[in-house]
C-alpha positions as MATLAB code, in Angstrom:
seq = 'MTTIETRGDHHAVGHPGTRQPIAQQGPFARLIALSLAIGVAVAGLLTLVVFPGGSESTITGSLLVGFGAGWALMAWLTSRFTTPPLRWAAFPAAAMGLTGAALLVFTPGDSAMAAMSWVWPVPTVVLSVYIWTQVRRSLPRRGRWMLTPVAALLAVASIGAVYEDVSVVRDHRVYSGPGTTYEVNGHRLYLDCRGHGSPTVVLSNGLGEVAASWTRIVVQVDADTRVCAYDRAGQGWSGDVSQPQDGVTAARDLHTLLREAGEHGPYVLVGHSIGGSYVMTYAAKYPGQVAGMVLLDSSSPHQFTVLPAYATQYALMMRRGLAFLPTLDRIGLGRLLADVMPSHFPQPAADVVTSLTASARGARNGRDEISILPTLFSQAGVLTSLHGRPLAVLTSTDNLRKTAGWGEAQDQLAALSTNVVHRVVDSTHPGLLEDQSPARASARAIDQVIAAVRGGTRVSD';
ca = [
      27.388  -23.327  198.200;
      28.303  -23.022  194.538;
      28.097  -20.162  192.067;
      27.221  -20.271  188.396;
      28.609  -17.686  185.947;
      27.426  -17.261  182.369;
      30.297  -17.523  179.788;
      28.753  -16.834  176.413;
      27.900  -20.315  175.155;
      28.408  -22.275  178.413;
      28.436  -22.144  182.249;
      31.335  -22.374  184.682;
      30.840  -23.931  188.094;
      33.169  -22.978  190.936;
      33.491  -22.563  194.620;
      33.474  -19.321  196.582;
      36.883  -17.750  196.707;
      38.189  -19.454  193.564;
      39.126  -17.403  190.459;
      36.387  -17.639  187.849;
      37.088  -17.470  184.078;
      36.211  -14.112  182.521;
      32.810  -14.131  180.898;
      32.907  -13.910  177.081;
      30.390  -11.258  176.222;
      29.834   -8.845  173.372;
      29.379   -8.778  169.600;
      32.742  -10.413  168.775;
      31.784  -11.604  165.296;
      30.395   -8.265  164.164;
      33.347   -6.251  165.471;
      35.893   -8.634  163.948;
      34.098   -8.565  160.584;
      33.933   -4.751  160.685;
      37.625   -4.458  161.554;
      38.712   -6.853  158.804;
      36.500   -5.105  156.256;
      37.878   -1.678  157.141;
      41.430   -3.028  156.987;
      40.820   -4.367  153.476;
      39.172   -1.068  152.497;
      42.170    0.952  153.718;
      44.540   -1.379  151.861;
      42.443   -0.986  148.708;
      42.346    2.801  149.045;
      46.126    3.008  149.398;
      46.975    0.599  146.567;
      44.302    1.608  144.047;
      43.836    5.331  144.704;
      46.782    6.785  146.625;
      49.568    4.722  145.005;
      48.076    3.322  141.762;
      50.557    1.271  139.761;
      53.152    1.567  142.541;
      56.348   -0.408  142.963;
      56.411   -3.759  144.736;
      57.584   -2.197  147.986;
      54.890    0.488  147.775;
      52.084   -1.988  147.080;
      53.293   -4.439  149.738;
      53.744   -1.629  152.248;
      50.278   -0.252  151.513;
      48.691   -3.656  152.007;
      50.474   -4.146  155.337;
      49.526   -0.667  156.573;
      45.887   -1.313  155.649;
      45.795   -4.716  157.327;
      47.594   -3.302  160.354;
      44.915   -0.635  160.635;
      42.280   -3.360  160.684;
      44.001   -5.179  163.563;
      44.416   -1.916  165.488;
      40.731   -1.154  165.071;
      39.896   -4.652  166.324;
      41.936   -4.108  169.479;
      40.261   -0.742  170.120;
      36.664   -1.779  169.410;
      36.824   -4.934  171.501;
      38.361   -3.015  174.394;
      35.167   -0.957  174.493;
      32.431   -3.421  173.601;
      33.504   -6.978  174.507;
      34.669   -8.992  177.469;
      37.473   -9.906  177.363;
      38.936   -7.268  175.027;
      41.231   -8.537  172.258;
      44.154   -6.356  173.286;
      46.519   -8.930  171.826;
      45.418   -7.713  168.347;
      47.685   -4.706  168.930;
      50.696   -6.963  168.310;
      49.848   -7.948  164.693;
      48.697   -4.346  164.209;
      52.132   -3.043  165.196;
      54.033   -5.751  163.294;
      52.171   -5.155  160.030;
      51.740   -1.399  160.368;
      55.375   -0.633  161.206;
      56.726   -2.991  158.531;
      54.404   -1.490  155.941;
      55.331    2.065  156.932;
      59.024    1.230  156.617;
      58.480   -0.133  153.100;
      56.596    3.033  152.122;
      59.277    5.324  153.540;
      62.407    3.542  152.299;
      60.932    1.984  149.088;
      63.533   -0.797  148.684;
      64.145   -2.032  145.149;
      63.754   -5.473  143.636;
      67.081   -6.837  144.892;
      66.369   -5.678  148.447;
      62.855   -7.131  148.340;
      64.314  -10.417  147.099;
      66.832  -10.449  149.958;
      64.142   -9.686  152.547;
      61.978  -12.514  151.231;
      64.518  -14.925  152.762;
      63.997  -13.285  156.164;
      60.339  -12.359  156.694;
      58.751  -15.855  156.357;
      60.090  -16.970  159.762;
      58.664  -14.093  161.859;
      55.472  -14.305  159.802;
      55.029  -17.956  160.777;
      55.621  -16.952  164.406;
      52.960  -14.248  164.033;
      50.581  -16.791  162.503;
      51.021  -19.171  165.459;
      50.604  -16.281  167.900;
      47.323  -15.193  166.305;
      45.975  -18.751  166.186;
      46.860  -19.330  169.847;
      45.244  -16.091  170.989;
      42.127  -16.756  168.914;
      41.605  -20.112  170.612;
      42.206  -18.664  174.057;
      40.130  -15.505  173.907;
      37.323  -15.953  171.383;
      34.077  -17.873  171.576;
      33.439  -20.383  168.842;
      31.359  -17.937  166.790;
      34.296  -15.501  166.485;
      37.045  -17.949  165.632;
      36.003  -18.848  162.092;
      36.956  -15.405  160.747;
      40.439  -15.109  162.253;
      41.632  -18.710  161.974;
      41.774  -18.448  158.132;
      43.762  -15.212  158.498;
      46.368  -17.009  160.589;
      46.428  -19.865  158.078;
      46.850  -17.424  155.172;
      49.927  -15.881  156.810;
      51.470  -19.332  157.194;
      50.688  -20.256  153.582;
      52.207  -16.983  152.329;
      55.386  -17.740  154.256;
      55.645  -21.226  152.791;
      54.970  -19.855  149.319;
      57.723  -17.254  149.721;
      60.274  -19.882  150.696;
      59.224  -22.038  147.745;
      59.571  -19.052  145.409;
      63.010  -18.149  146.770;
      64.301  -21.692  146.298;
      62.759  -21.881  142.813;
      64.443  -18.639  141.706;
      67.850  -19.909  142.845;
      67.278  -23.259  141.130;
      66.094  -21.639  137.894;
      69.097  -19.328  137.803;
      71.362  -22.371  138.045;
      69.462  -24.634  135.630;
      68.256  -22.261  132.892;
      70.959  -20.240  131.204;
      70.378  -18.518  127.888;
      72.029  -20.033  124.803;
      72.724  -16.545  123.437;
      75.117  -13.778  124.507;
      74.768  -10.672  126.651;
      76.352   -7.383  125.594;
      77.060   -4.159  127.445;
      74.648   -1.585  125.990;
      74.214    1.951  127.312;
      75.184    1.023  130.863;
      73.344   -2.296  131.198;
      73.464   -5.839  129.815;
      71.187   -6.955  126.971;
      70.647  -10.541  125.859;
      70.680  -11.531  122.166;
      70.295  -14.976  120.610;
      70.983  -15.126  116.850;
      70.798  -18.309  114.781;
      70.950  -19.363  111.155;
      72.549  -17.700  108.155;
      71.376  -15.521  105.334;
      69.892  -12.146  104.646;
      67.818  -10.252  105.596;
      68.246  -10.797  109.325;
      64.956  -11.170  111.206;
      64.699   -9.427  114.597;
      61.963  -10.596  116.983;
      60.411   -8.208  119.526;
      58.646   -9.581  122.625;
      55.140   -8.762  123.705;
      54.119   -8.018  127.287;
      55.248  -10.775  129.644;
      57.262  -12.531  126.948;
      60.975  -13.291  126.638;
      63.345  -14.372  123.893;
      62.514  -18.023  124.584;
      58.853  -17.284  123.777;
      59.804  -17.360  120.065;
      60.914  -21.011  120.143;
      58.285  -22.268  117.692;
      58.995  -19.381  115.298;
      62.802  -19.556  115.379;
      63.016  -23.251  114.497;
      60.904  -22.650  111.381;
      62.693  -19.508  110.177;
      66.386  -20.028  110.980;
      66.783  -22.679  108.268;
      66.314  -20.007  105.590;
      67.878  -16.874  107.069;
      69.416  -15.395  110.196;
      66.994  -14.731  113.027;
      67.637  -12.901  116.312;
      65.539  -12.928  119.474;
      66.415  -10.552  122.299;
      65.206   -9.369  125.694;
      64.552   -5.707  126.374;
      66.070   -4.244  129.524;
      64.496   -5.861  132.581;
      63.225   -8.877  130.638;
      64.434  -12.463  130.695;
      68.211  -12.748  130.607;
      68.840   -9.012  130.127;
      69.903   -6.760  132.983;
      67.706   -4.375  134.916;
      67.432   -0.608  134.566;
      66.450    1.907  137.213;
      63.462    3.351  135.323;
      60.962    1.949  132.783;
      62.162    2.501  129.220;
      60.009    4.150  126.584;
      59.952    3.018  122.964;
      62.618    5.417  121.728;
      65.051    4.363  124.472;
      64.374    0.696  123.735;
      64.941    1.356  120.011;
      68.264    3.018  120.757;
      69.230    0.016  122.899;
      68.324   -2.434  120.139;
      70.215   -0.444  117.503;
      73.343   -0.447  119.685;
      72.904   -4.118  120.601;
      72.779   -5.244  116.970;
      75.820   -3.147  116.136;
      77.792   -4.520  119.097;
      76.860   -8.072  118.094;
      78.029   -7.495  114.518;
      74.583   -7.981  112.992;
      73.908   -6.073  109.784;
      70.700   -4.562  108.453;
      68.418   -3.680  107.011;
      66.253   -6.014  109.100;
      62.855   -7.636  108.930;
      61.280   -6.546  112.212;
      58.722   -8.863  113.822;
      56.613   -7.826  116.823;
      53.919   -9.621  118.772;
      51.369   -7.680  120.868;
      53.089   -4.561  122.297;
      56.237   -5.795  120.584;
      54.622   -4.469  117.414;
      54.611   -0.959  118.878;
      58.293   -1.308  119.746;
      59.242   -2.304  116.185;
      57.135    0.532  114.777;
      59.022    2.969  117.007;
      62.304    1.472  115.812;
      61.213    1.875  112.193;
      60.305    5.521  112.813;
      63.688    6.247  114.396;
      65.865    4.147  112.052;
      63.941    3.889  108.764;
      67.053    2.968  106.770;
      67.493   -0.141  108.925;
      64.095   -1.615  108.077;
      63.622   -3.900  105.065;
      60.192   -5.210  106.036;
      57.882   -5.800  108.978;
      55.591   -8.478  110.422;
      52.972   -7.520  113.028;
      51.459  -10.456  114.930;
      48.167   -9.402  116.572;
      50.012   -6.189  117.312;
      48.950   -3.395  119.604;
      47.937   -0.233  117.803;
      49.230    3.293  118.418;
      45.565    4.342  118.370;
      44.410    1.771  120.906;
      43.158    4.316  123.444;
      40.797    5.849  120.906;
      39.885    3.033  118.508;
      39.142    0.433  121.199;
      36.116    1.790  123.150;
      36.815   -0.074  126.403;
      40.595    0.141  126.382;
      41.083    3.371  128.341;
      38.997    2.028  131.232;
      40.656   -1.385  131.103;
      44.056    0.257  131.133;
      43.302    2.517  134.087;
      41.591   -0.081  136.280;
      42.765   -3.545  135.310;
      46.188   -3.002  133.765;
      47.731    0.056  135.397;
      46.386   -0.730  138.867;
      45.701   -4.456  138.790;
      49.054   -5.599  137.377;
      50.875   -3.646  140.080;
      49.790   -6.348  142.555;
      51.540   -9.130  140.637;
      55.122   -8.579  141.906;
      53.838   -8.840  145.477;
      51.730  -11.919  144.717;
      54.462  -13.591  142.675;
      56.878  -13.014  145.560;
      54.877  -15.616  147.501;
      54.746  -18.089  144.609;
      51.374  -17.304  143.042;
      52.870  -16.923  139.557;
      54.308  -20.437  139.596;
      51.089  -21.833  140.996;
      49.079  -20.287  138.148;
      51.652  -21.536  135.629;
      51.101  -25.067  136.952;
      47.323  -24.697  136.819;
      47.262  -22.993  133.391;
      50.448  -24.115  131.618;
      51.547  -22.536  128.350;
      51.485  -24.421  125.064;
      55.197  -24.019  124.373;
      57.111  -27.240  123.756;
      59.544  -28.444  126.392;
      62.037  -27.336  127.548;
      61.005  -23.870  126.330;
      57.829  -23.979  128.464;
      59.825  -24.369  131.679;
      62.316  -21.711  130.592;
      59.562  -19.179  129.870;
      57.868  -19.929  133.197;
      61.129  -19.537  135.104;
      61.704  -16.097  133.551;
      58.179  -14.696  133.661;
      56.340  -16.270  136.643;
      58.447  -14.414  139.197;
      58.365  -11.074  140.976;
      61.012   -9.771  138.566;
      59.016  -10.862  135.532;
      55.865   -9.264  136.945;
      57.778   -6.068  137.722;
      58.924   -5.822  134.105;
      55.334   -6.242  132.926;
      54.133   -3.560  135.329;
      56.868   -1.173  134.181;
      56.075   -1.693  130.500;
      52.381   -1.175  131.155;
      53.179    2.148  132.834;
      54.788    3.568  129.676;
      52.190    2.336  127.163;
      50.704    5.792  126.475;
      54.189    7.098  125.671;
      55.058    4.014  123.620;
      51.878    4.282  121.543;
      52.545    7.962  120.902;
      56.075    7.174  119.731;
      54.909    4.268  117.550;
      52.320    6.564  115.968;
      55.133    8.640  114.448;
      55.443    5.854  111.857;
      52.775    6.647  109.277;
      54.154    4.765  106.278;
      56.604    2.013  105.384;
      56.804    3.484  101.861;
      55.979    0.267  100.084;
      58.243   -2.022  102.103;
      56.835   -5.535  102.574;
      54.423   -5.831  105.512;
      52.457   -8.766  106.905;
      49.713   -8.262  109.508;
      48.241  -11.287  111.281;
      45.118  -10.867  113.405;
      43.770  -13.449  115.870;
      40.140  -14.512  115.648;
      39.918  -14.458  119.439;
      40.660  -10.745  119.674;
      38.381   -9.989  116.742;
      35.480  -11.677  118.559;
      36.141  -10.371  122.054;
      37.656   -6.903  121.600;
      35.500   -4.183  120.103;
      37.482   -2.059  117.662;
      40.281   -4.598  117.232;
      39.493   -5.180  113.580;
      39.607   -1.457  112.787;
      42.913   -1.106  114.629;
      44.397   -4.005  112.664;
      43.209   -2.490  109.393;
      45.003    0.733  110.304;
      48.218   -1.229  110.829;
      47.827   -2.889  107.443;
      47.479    0.585  105.861;
      51.106    1.361  106.767;
      52.218   -0.130  103.443;
      50.854   -0.614   99.961;
      52.834   -3.869   99.799;
      50.923   -5.790  102.431;
      49.206   -9.041  103.259;
      46.622   -9.003  106.064;
      45.493  -12.394  107.261;
      43.098  -13.502  110.028;
      44.351  -16.586  111.887;
      42.174  -18.909  113.956;
      44.045  -18.391  117.199;
      44.134  -16.782  120.603;
      46.363  -13.760  121.118;
      49.261  -15.718  122.713;
      48.568  -18.677  120.427;
      50.325  -16.979  117.498;
      53.551  -17.831  119.321;
      52.550  -20.689  121.610;
      50.271  -22.980  119.566;
      51.610  -25.186  116.826;
      49.278  -24.336  113.936;
      49.051  -20.549  114.541;
      52.840  -20.423  115.038;
      53.225  -22.010  111.602;
      51.053  -19.223  110.190;
      53.293  -16.657  111.906;
      56.442  -18.278  110.505;
      54.875  -18.418  107.046;
      54.134  -14.680  107.157;
      57.761  -13.999  108.101;
      58.973  -16.203  105.230;
      56.712  -14.336  102.804;
      58.135  -10.965  103.841;
      61.685  -12.349  103.575;
      60.964  -13.595  100.046;
      59.505  -10.232   99.045;
      62.543   -8.394  100.428;
      64.959  -10.686   98.633;
      63.142  -10.497   95.335;
      62.064   -6.892   95.509;
      58.517   -8.128   94.871;
      55.113   -7.852   96.455;
      54.175   -9.988   99.452;
      52.211  -12.966   98.142;
      48.969  -13.852   99.868;
];
């Protein structure tokens, strides 16, 4: 006599007295989907509401705690409503939850996170194999399709982390700055000065930019005068600082850096994007050191009020969204995006810029600078007049079309001086540095300000 036992999608035939496989019964797919969704929701609540704009360790820890909660819920729900229960889900729940909690409690810094990224890929691959094996053993076919991609994603993240670690080591060996680093106020700052003549031009980076981002500009300006590109603390080839620097602190750093390097003012200050707010803050603090200014699609001190959508964009997309980038770049996403959407810089500058910005450290610097934007804009707003010094303002057509209020903000910048040229350039925002024709327009504006400074004349249009 034989017995037949229902097993979800199929039947098992056996003989009396033999051990029968456990029947697979219950709403596996629905419970797994609910658990995963709640895990993602908890991770989102922690990263976007509880710890908005947090450090890399805080964001990574919050994500792991949230995902761990999802696995724990899966183990509990299936123990009540399915046969067999997925008790094995308690293992990834403990691994992720405890690791995440440790990151939240101890909040390791960038160097510690970099060191740990050499360690965690191996146990993560082991966890991925464990999950995949348990999924195939314990789930019917209709429940596997949701958890198999999760196991695969863990393996891919581990591979990406190893690739990123190796790339960082290689880049550090291959790409060294042609300039010099100086000890400034307890940390190292990088400065690259070329050419001869006066006035000296000082270039200030925008968000996510480094000294090498000015390659197209430098080669067109250094034939006529001296031009200096530098990295603020935490950027590019400069050293790190423990806390994000506001505009006044960065201005003090730059003033000391130029003095230590033996560079003499007054200077023509050039800023792109938020770099414009940094040079405005410098001009407010050291007005006697400023001979003229060039603002390339610059941020405005009044951005939160003049741009209708900016406050919301800052709170949701920039302050919170950019905080995820150090975690994502730690597993190689930044380099992947750089390969998919390469910059328009010429080689080898393109590879240099990618090596310095498409990393967890580069993303951390961007997140830190975003966090102090309200303070920076307030400090830049102290500058209300250049008192007739030469000023050039270049505005990109792309921002004029896409950003409500951008034109008004640019007009306010142009009103800083009565000796001004304000020109609209057919370009994207980054194109004023990256693209050949817009970069020529940027270099031309710098040359015009230099000529006006030298001759004590008005800036020619």
